[in-house]
Coordinates of N, CA and C in Angstrom, one line a residue:
M1 N 93.0 -38.9 35.0 CA 93.2 -37.6 35.4 C 93.7 -36.8 34.2
R2 N 94.6 -37.4 33.4 CA 95.1 -36.7 32.2 C 94.0 -36.5 31.2
E3 N 93.1 -37.5 31.1 CA 91.9 -37.4 30.2 C 91.0 -36.2 30.6
Q4 N 90.8 -36.1 31.9 CA 90.0 -35.0 32.4 C 90.6 -33.6 32.0
T5 N 91.9 -33.5 32.2 CA 92.6 -32.3 31.9 C 92.5 -32.0 30.4
N6 N 92.7 -33.0 29.6 CA 92.5 -32.7 28.1 C 91.1 -32.2 27.8
Q7 N 90.1 -32.8 28.4 CA 88.8 -32.4 28.2 C 88.6 -30.9 28.6
T8 N 89.2 -30.6 29.7 CA 89.1 -29.2 30.2 C 89.8 -28.2 29.2
D9 N 91.0 -28.6 28.7 CA 91.7 -27.8 27.8 C 90.9 -27.6 26.5
S10 N 90.3 -28.7 26.0 CA 89.5 -28.6 24.8 C 88.3 -27.7 25.0
S11 N 87.7 -27.8 26.2 CA 86.5 -26.9 26.5 C 86.9 -25.5 26.5
E12 N 88.1 -25.2 27.1 CA 88.5 -23.8 27.2 C 88.9 -23.3 25.8
R13 N 89.5 -24.2 25.0 CA 89.9 -23.7 23.6 C 88.6 -23.5 22.8
G14 N 87.6 -24.3 23.0 CA 86.3 -24.1 22.4 C 85.7 -22.8 22.7
Q15 N 85.7 -22.5 24.0 CA 85.2 -21.2 24.5 C 85.9 -20.0 23.9
V16 N 87.3 -20.1 23.9 CA 88.1 -19.1 23.3 C 87.8 -18.9 21.8
G17 N 87.6 -20.1 21.1 CA 87.3 -20.0 19.7 C 86.0 -19.3 19.4
I18 N 85.0 -19.7 20.2 CA 83.6 -19.0 20.1 C 83.7 -17.5 20.3
G19 N 84.5 -17.2 21.4 CA 84.7 -15.8 21.7 C 85.3 -15.0 20.6
T20 N 86.4 -15.6 20.0 CA 87.1 -15.0 18.9 C 86.1 -14.8 17.7
L21 N 85.3 -15.9 17.4 CA 84.4 -15.8 16.3 C 83.4 -14.7 16.5
I22 N 82.9 -14.5 17.8 CA 81.9 -13.5 18.1 C 82.5 -12.1 17.8
V23 N 83.8 -11.9 18.3 CA 84.5 -10.7 18.1 C 84.7 -10.4 16.6
F24 N 85.0 -11.4 15.9 CA 85.2 -11.3 14.4 C 84.0 -10.8 13.7
I25 N 82.8 -11.5 14.1 CA 81.6 -11.2 13.5 C 81.2 -9.7 13.9
A26 N 81.4 -9.3 15.1 CA 81.1 -8.0 15.5 C 81.9 -7.0 14.7
M27 N 83.2 -7.3 14.5 CA 84.1 -6.4 13.7 C 83.6 -6.3 12.3
V28 N 83.1 -7.4 11.7 CA 82.6 -7.4 10.4 C 81.4 -6.5 10.3
L29 N 80.5 -6.7 11.3 CA 79.3 -5.9 11.3 C 79.6 -4.4 11.4
V30 N 80.5 -4.0 12.3 CA 80.9 -2.6 12.5 C 81.5 -2.1 11.2
A31 N 82.3 -2.9 10.5 CA 82.9 -2.4 9.3 C 81.9 -2.3 8.2
A32 N 80.9 -3.2 8.2 CA 79.8 -3.1 7.1 C 79.0 -1.8 7.4
I33 N 78.7 -1.5 8.6 CA 77.9 -0.3 8.9 C 78.7 0.9 8.6
A34 N 80.0 0.9 9.0 CA 80.8 2.1 8.6 C 80.9 2.3 7.1
A35 N 81.1 1.2 6.4 CA 81.2 1.3 4.9 C 79.9 1.8 4.4
G36 N 78.7 1.4 4.9 CA 77.4 1.9 4.5 C 77.3 3.4 4.7
V37 N 77.7 3.8 5.9 CA 77.7 5.3 6.2 C 78.6 6.1 5.3
L38 N 79.8 5.6 5.0 CA 80.7 6.2 4.1 C 80.2 6.3 2.7
I39 N 79.6 5.2 2.2 CA 79.0 5.2 0.9 C 77.9 6.2 0.8
S40 N 77.0 6.2 1.8 CA 75.9 7.1 1.8 C 76.3 8.6 1.8
T41 N 77.3 8.9 2.7 CA 77.9 10.2 2.8 C 78.5 10.7 1.5
A42 N 79.3 9.7 0.9 CA 79.9 10.1 -0.4 C 78.9 10.4 -1.5
G43 N 77.8 9.6 -1.5 CA 76.7 9.8 -2.5 C 76.1 11.2 -2.3
Q44 N 75.9 11.6 -1.0 CA 75.3 12.9 -0.8 C 76.2 14.0 -1.2
L45 N 77.5 13.8 -0.8 CA 78.5 14.9 -1.2 C 78.6 15.0 -2.7
Q46 N 78.6 13.9 -3.4 CA 78.6 13.9 -4.9 C 77.4 14.6 -5.4
A47 N 76.2 14.3 -4.9 CA 75.0 15.0 -5.4 C 75.1 16.5 -5.1
Q48 N 75.6 16.9 -3.9 CA 75.7 18.3 -3.6 C 76.7 19.0 -4.5
G49 N 77.8 18.3 -4.7 CA 78.9 18.8 -5.6 C 78.4 19.0 -7.0
E50 N 77.6 18.1 -7.5 CA 77.1 18.2 -8.9 C 76.1 19.4 -9.0
A51 N 75.2 19.5 -7.9 CA 74.2 20.6 -7.9 C 75.0 22.0 -7.8
T52 N 76.0 22.0 -7.0 CA 76.7 23.3 -6.8 C 77.4 23.6 -8.2
G53 N 78.0 22.6 -8.8 CA 78.7 22.8 -10.1 C 77.7 23.3 -11.1
E54 N 76.5 22.7 -11.2 CA 75.5 23.2 -12.2 C 75.1 24.6 -11.9
E55 N 74.9 25.0 -10.6 CA 74.5 26.3 -10.3 C 75.6 27.3 -10.6
S56 N 76.9 26.9 -10.4 CA 78.0 27.8 -10.7 C 78.2 28.0 -12.2
Q57 N 78.0 26.9 -12.9 CA 78.1 27.0 -14.4 C 77.0 27.9 -14.9
A58 N 75.8 27.8 -14.4 CA 74.7 28.6 -14.8 C 74.9 30.1 -14.5
Q59 N 75.5 30.3 -13.4 CA 75.8 31.7 -13.0 C 76.9 32.3 -13.9
I60 N 77.7 31.5 -14.5 CA 78.8 32.0 -15.4 C 78.2 32.1 -16.8
S61 N 77.5 31.1 -17.3 CA 77.1 31.0 -18.7 C 75.8 31.7 -19.0
D62 N 74.9 31.8 -18.0 CA 73.6 32.4 -18.3 C 73.5 33.9 -18.2
N63 N 74.6 34.5 -18.6 CA 74.6 36.0 -18.5 C 73.8 36.6 -19.5
I64 N 73.3 37.8 -19.2 CA 72.6 38.7 -20.1 C 73.5 39.7 -20.7
Q65 N 73.5 39.8 -22.0 CA 74.4 40.8 -22.7 C 73.6 42.0 -23.0
V66 N 74.1 43.2 -22.6 CA 73.5 44.5 -23.0 C 74.1 45.0 -24.3
L67 N 73.3 45.0 -25.3 CA 73.9 45.4 -26.6 C 73.8 46.9 -26.9
T68 N 72.8 47.5 -26.5 CA 72.7 49.0 -26.6 C 72.0 49.6 -25.4
S69 N 72.3 50.8 -25.1 CA 71.6 51.5 -23.9 C 71.4 52.9 -24.3
S70 N 70.2 53.4 -24.0 CA 69.9 54.8 -24.3 C 69.0 55.4 -23.3
A71 N 68.8 56.7 -23.3 CA 67.9 57.4 -22.3 C 67.0 58.2 -23.2
A72 N 65.7 58.1 -22.9 CA 64.7 59.0 -23.5 C 64.5 60.3 -22.6
V73 N 64.5 61.4 -23.2 CA 64.5 62.7 -22.5 C 63.1 63.3 -22.6
D74 N 62.7 63.9 -21.5 CA 61.4 64.6 -21.4 C 61.5 65.9 -22.1
D75 N 61.4 65.9 -23.4 CA 61.7 67.2 -24.2 C 60.4 68.1 -24.2
S76 N 59.3 67.6 -23.7 CA 58.1 68.4 -23.8 C 57.9 69.3 -22.6
T77 N 58.3 68.9 -21.4 CA 58.1 69.8 -20.2 C 59.4 70.1 -19.6
D78 N 60.3 69.2 -19.4 CA 61.6 69.5 -18.8 C 62.7 68.7 -19.5
P79 N 63.4 69.4 -20.4 CA 64.4 68.7 -21.2 C 65.7 68.3 -20.4
S80 N 65.7 68.6 -19.1 CA 66.8 68.1 -18.3 C 66.5 66.8 -17.5
N81 N 65.3 66.4 -17.7 CA 64.9 65.1 -17.0 C 64.9 63.9 -17.9
V82 N 65.2 62.8 -17.3 CA 65.2 61.5 -18.1 C 63.8 60.9 -17.9
D83 N 63.2 60.5 -19.0 CA 61.9 59.8 -18.9 C 62.1 58.3 -18.6
E84 N 63.1 57.7 -19.3 CA 63.2 56.3 -19.2 C 64.6 55.9 -19.7
I85 N 65.1 54.7 -19.2 CA 66.3 54.1 -19.7 C 65.9 52.8 -20.5
N86 N 66.4 52.7 -21.7 CA 66.1 51.5 -22.5 C 67.4 50.7 -22.7
L87 N 67.3 49.4 -22.5 CA 68.4 48.5 -22.7 C 68.0 47.4 -23.6
V88 N 68.7 47.3 -24.7 CA 68.4 46.1 -25.6 C 69.4 45.0 -25.2
V89 N 68.8 43.9 -24.9 CA 69.6 42.8 -24.3 C 69.4 41.5 -25.1
G90 N 70.3 40.6 -24.9 CA 70.2 39.2 -25.5 C 71.0 38.3 -24.6
P91 N 70.8 37.0 -24.8 CA 71.5 36.0 -24.0 C 73.0 35.9 -24.4
A92 N 73.9 35.6 -23.5 CA 75.3 35.4 -23.8 C 75.4 34.0 -24.6
S93 N 76.5 33.9 -25.3 CA 76.7 32.7 -26.0 C 76.7 31.4 -25.1
G94 N 75.9 30.4 -25.5 CA 75.9 29.2 -24.6 C 74.9 29.3 -23.5
A95 N 74.2 30.4 -23.3 CA 73.3 30.5 -22.2 C 72.0 29.7 -22.4
D96 N 71.4 29.2 -21.3 CA 70.1 28.5 -21.4 C 69.1 29.6 -21.5
T97 N 67.8 29.2 -21.5 CA 66.7 30.1 -21.5 C 66.7 31.1 -20.3
I98 N 66.6 32.3 -20.6 CA 66.6 33.4 -19.6 C 65.2 34.0 -19.6
D99 N 64.5 33.9 -18.4 CA 63.2 34.5 -18.2 C 63.3 35.8 -17.4
L100 N 63.1 36.9 -18.2 CA 63.3 38.2 -17.6 C 62.2 38.5 -16.5
T101 N 61.1 37.8 -16.6 CA 60.1 38.0 -15.5 C 60.6 37.6 -14.2
Q102 N 61.6 36.7 -14.1 CA 62.2 36.2 -12.9 C 63.4 37.0 -12.5
A103 N 63.8 38.0 -13.3 CA 65.0 38.8 -13.1 C 64.7 39.9 -12.1
T104 N 65.7 40.4 -11.5 CA 65.7 41.6 -10.6 C 66.7 42.6 -11.0
I105 N 66.4 43.9 -11.0 CA 67.4 44.9 -11.4 C 67.6 45.8 -10.1
H106 N 68.8 45.8 -9.7 CA 69.2 46.7 -8.6 C 69.8 48.0 -9.2
A107 N 69.2 49.1 -8.8 CA 69.6 50.4 -9.4 C 70.2 51.2 -8.3
L108 N 71.3 51.9 -8.6 CA 72.1 52.6 -7.6 C 72.6 53.9 -8.2
S109 N 72.4 55.0 -7.5 CA 73.0 56.3 -7.9 C 73.5 57.0 -6.6
S110 N 74.0 58.2 -6.8 CA 74.4 58.9 -5.6 C 73.3 59.4 -4.8
D111 N 72.1 59.4 -5.4 CA 70.9 60.0 -4.7 C 70.0 58.9 -4.1
A112 N 69.9 57.7 -4.7 CA 69.0 56.7 -4.3 C 69.4 55.3 -4.7
S113 N 68.8 54.3 -4.1 CA 69.0 52.9 -4.5 C 67.7 52.1 -4.3
E114 N 67.5 51.1 -5.1 CA 66.3 50.3 -5.1 C 66.4 49.1 -5.9
S115 N 65.5 48.2 -5.6 CA 65.4 46.9 -6.4 C 64.1 46.9 -7.2
L116 N 64.2 46.6 -8.5 CA 63.1 46.6 -9.4 C 62.7 45.2 -9.8
E117 N 61.4 44.9 -9.9 CA 60.9 43.7 -10.3 C 60.2 43.8 -11.7
Y118 N 60.0 42.7 -12.4 CA 59.3 42.7 -13.6 C 57.8 43.0 -13.4
A119 N 57.2 43.8 -14.3 CA 55.8 44.0 -14.3 C 55.3 44.1 -15.8
D120 N 54.0 43.8 -16.0 CA 53.4 43.8 -17.3 C 53.2 45.3 -17.8
A121 N 53.0 46.2 -16.8 CA 52.8 47.6 -17.1 C 53.7 48.4 -16.2
D122 N 54.0 49.7 -16.7 CA 54.8 50.6 -15.9 C 54.2 50.9 -14.5
G123 N 55.0 50.8 -13.5 CA 54.6 51.1 -12.2 C 55.8 51.3 -11.2
A124 N 55.5 51.8 -10.1 CA 56.6 52.1 -9.1 C 57.3 50.8 -8.8
G125 N 58.7 50.8 -8.7 CA 59.5 49.7 -8.4 C 59.5 48.6 -9.4
S126 N 59.3 48.9 -10.7 CA 59.3 47.9 -11.7 C 60.0 48.3 -13.0
F127 N 60.2 47.2 -13.8 CA 60.6 47.4 -15.2 C 59.8 46.6 -16.1
T128 N 59.7 47.0 -17.4 CA 58.9 46.2 -18.4 C 59.9 45.7 -19.5
T129 N 59.4 44.8 -20.3 CA 60.1 44.3 -21.4 C 59.3 44.4 -22.7
E130 N 60.0 44.4 -23.8 CA 59.3 44.5 -25.1 C 60.1 43.7 -26.1
N131 N 59.4 42.9 -26.9 CA 60.1 42.1 -27.9 C 60.7 43.0 -29.0
V132 N 62.0 42.7 -29.3 CA 62.7 43.4 -30.4 C 62.9 42.5 -31.5
Y133 N 63.3 41.2 -31.2 CA 63.5 40.2 -32.3 C 63.6 38.8 -31.7
G134 N 62.7 38.0 -32.3 CA 62.9 36.5 -32.1 C 62.5 35.9 -30.8
T135 N 62.1 36.7 -29.8 CA 61.7 36.0 -28.5 C 60.5 35.2 -28.6
S136 N 60.3 34.3 -27.8 CA 59.1 33.4 -27.9 C 57.9 33.9 -27.2
S137 N 58.0 35.1 -26.6 CA 56.9 35.7 -25.9 C 56.6 37.1 -26.5
S138 N 55.3 37.5 -26.5 CA 54.9 38.7 -27.2 C 55.5 39.9 -26.5
N139 N 55.8 39.8 -25.2 CA 56.3 41.0 -24.5 C 57.9 40.9 -24.4
G140 N 58.5 39.9 -25.0 CA 59.9 39.8 -25.1 C 60.6 39.4 -23.8
S141 N 59.8 38.8 -22.9 CA 60.3 38.5 -21.6 C 61.2 37.2 -21.5
V142 N 61.1 36.4 -22.5 CA 61.8 35.1 -22.5 C 62.8 35.0 -23.6
L143 N 64.1 34.9 -23.3 CA 65.2 34.8 -24.3 C 65.6 33.3 -24.4
T144 N 65.4 32.7 -25.6 CA 65.6 31.3 -25.7 C 66.8 30.9 -26.6
S145 N 67.2 31.8 -27.5 CA 68.3 31.5 -28.4 C 69.2 32.8 -28.5
S146 N 70.4 32.5 -29.0 CA 71.4 33.6 -29.0 C 71.0 34.8 -29.9
G147 N 70.1 34.6 -30.8 CA 69.7 35.7 -31.7 C 68.5 36.5 -31.1
D148 N 67.9 36.1 -30.0 CA 66.8 36.8 -29.4 C 67.2 38.2 -28.9
R149 N 66.3 39.1 -29.0 CA 66.6 40.5 -28.5 C 65.3 41.0 -27.8
S150 N 65.6 41.6 -26.7 CA 64.5 42.2 -25.9 C 64.9 43.6 -25.4
Q151 N 63.9 44.4 -25.3 CA 64.2 45.8 -24.7 C 63.7 45.8 -23.3
I152 N 64.6 46.1 -22.3 CA 64.2 46.4 -20.9 C 64.0 47.9 -20.8
T153 N 62.9 48.3 -20.3 CA 62.6 49.7 -20.1 C 62.4 50.0 -18.6
I154 N 63.1 51.0 -18.1 CA 63.0 51.5 -16.7 C 62.6 52.9 -16.8
T155 N 61.4 53.3 -16.4 CA 60.9 54.6 -16.5 C 61.1 55.4 -15.2
S156 N 60.9 56.7 -15.3 CA 61.1 57.6 -14.1 C 59.9 57.3 -13.2
T157 N 58.8 56.8 -13.7 CA 57.7 56.4 -12.8 C 58.1 55.2 -12.0
G158 N 58.7 54.3 -12.7 CA 59.0 53.0 -12.1 C 60.2 53.0 -11.2
S159 N 61.1 54.0 -11.3 CA 62.4 54.1 -10.6 C 62.7 55.5 -10.1
S160 N 62.9 55.6 -8.8 CA 63.4 56.9 -8.2 C 64.8 57.2 -8.6
V161 N 65.6 56.2 -8.9 CA 66.9 56.4 -9.4 C 66.9 57.1 -10.7
I162 N 66.1 56.6 -11.6 CA 66.0 57.2 -13.0 C 65.3 58.6 -12.9
S163 N 64.3 58.8 -12.1 CA 63.7 60.1 -12.0 C 64.6 61.2 -11.5
N164 N 65.6 60.8 -10.8 CA 66.5 61.8 -10.3 C 67.7 62.1 -11.2
L165 N 67.9 61.4 -12.3 CA 69.0 61.6 -13.1 C 68.9 62.9 -13.9
E166 N 70.0 63.6 -14.0 CA 70.2 64.8 -14.8 C 71.4 64.7 -15.7
P167 N 71.6 65.6 -16.6 CA 72.8 65.6 -17.5 C 74.1 65.6 -16.6
G168 N 75.0 64.7 -17.0 CA 76.2 64.5 -16.3 C 76.2 63.5 -15.2
D169 N 75.0 63.0 -14.8 CA 74.9 62.1 -13.7 C 75.2 60.6 -14.2
S170 N 75.4 59.7 -13.3 CA 75.6 58.3 -13.6 C 74.9 57.4 -12.6
A171 N 74.7 56.2 -13.0 CA 74.1 55.2 -12.1 C 74.5 53.9 -12.5
T172 N 74.4 52.9 -11.6 CA 74.7 51.5 -11.9 C 73.5 50.7 -11.9
L173 N 73.3 49.8 -12.9 CA 72.2 48.9 -12.9 C 72.8 47.5 -12.8
E174 N 72.3 46.7 -11.9 CA 72.8 45.3 -11.7 C 71.6 44.4 -12.0
I175 N 71.7 43.7 -13.2 CA 70.6 42.8 -13.6 C 71.0 41.4 -13.2
V176 N 70.1 40.8 -12.3 CA 70.3 39.4 -11.8 C 69.2 38.5 -12.4
D177 N 69.6 37.5 -13.2 CA 68.5 36.6 -13.7 C 68.2 35.5 -12.8
Q178 N 67.3 34.6 -13.3 CA 66.8 33.5 -12.4 C 67.9 32.5 -11.9
S179 N 69.0 32.5 -12.6 CA 70.1 31.5 -12.2 C 71.0 32.2 -11.2
G180 N 70.9 33.5 -11.0 CA 71.8 34.3 -10.2 C 72.9 34.9 -10.9
A181 N 73.0 34.7 -12.3 CA 74.0 35.4 -13.1 C 73.7 36.9 -13.1
T182 N 74.8 37.7 -12.9 CA 74.7 39.1 -12.8 C 75.4 39.8 -13.9
T183 N 74.7 40.8 -14.4 CA 75.2 41.7 -15.5 C 75.2 43.2 -15.0
Y184 N 76.3 43.8 -15.0 CA 76.4 45.2 -14.6 C 76.4 46.2 -15.8
V185 N 75.6 47.2 -15.6 CA 75.4 48.2 -16.6 C 75.7 49.6 -16.0
E186 N 76.7 50.3 -16.6 CA 77.1 51.6 -16.1 C 76.3 52.7 -16.9
V187 N 75.5 53.4 -16.3 CA 74.7 54.4 -17.0 C 75.4 55.8 -16.8
R188 N 75.9 56.4 -17.9 CA 76.5 57.7 -17.8 C 75.9 58.6 -18.8
L189 N 75.2 59.7 -18.3 CA 74.5 60.6 -19.1 C 75.5 61.7 -19.6
P190 N 75.3 62.2 -20.8 CA 76.2 63.2 -21.3 C 76.0 64.5 -20.5
S191 N 76.9 65.4 -20.6 CA 76.8 66.6 -19.8 C 75.7 67.6 -20.3
S192 N 75.2 67.4 -21.5 CA 74.1 68.1 -22.1 C 73.3 67.3 -23.0
F193 N 72.0 67.4 -22.9 CA 71.1 66.7 -23.8 C 70.9 67.4 -25.2
A194 N 71.3 68.7 -25.2 CA 71.3 69.4 -26.5 C 70.0 69.3 -27.2
D195 N 68.9 69.4 -26.5 CA 67.5 69.4 -27.1 C 67.2 68.0 -27.8
K196 N 67.9 67.0 -27.5 CA 67.7 65.7 -28.1 C 66.6 65.0 -27.3
S197 N 65.8 64.2 -28.0 CA 64.7 63.4 -27.3 C 65.3 62.1 -26.8
E198 N 66.4 61.7 -27.3 CA 67.1 60.4 -26.9 C 68.6 60.5 -27.0
V199 N 69.3 60.0 -26.0 CA 70.7 60.1 -26.0 C 71.3 58.7 -25.7
S200 N 72.4 58.4 -26.3 CA 73.1 57.1 -26.1 C 73.9 57.2 -24.7
L201 N 74.0 56.1 -24.1 CA 74.7 56.0 -22.8 C 76.1 55.3 -22.9

């Protein structure tokens, strides 16, 4: 009788041991799956963080510097009208290549507002570029090194904001390049053009 009882106890202990082993294996599997999910999520977050950091760095460093700004006056027919705005620009120190064909210029005055895109030739809603020094493209649209200089031209034909400017007026130009970096230019015309064909801003 005692031998039968011992056999029963051994059987029960064996069943308990197997059950414990099964629970242990299940816990290990759950922990492994959870660890895999955490590692995968951490990798995705790291990749997103690096991409966001690179974008933020580009938006800070890839700025366009406006070196000079001037307005050409229509001295032939109406000396109170602005024919065009010319901006000589270059890349900020440490900037990567800046492609002005991918840039957008938002123009705003008290009379009008609009967005201008790059074009090879003057036309409504557009601006053009011209090589001043060192750019790798004949039209000056690509700035690759700190010494490169390009002229951005916005005409009265291309911009309703420019066409409405008169002596004493002002406007804001917001240049946004391909990385999202933004440069603000405040255009302030003198109170009188004094028969000049070009005035500094």
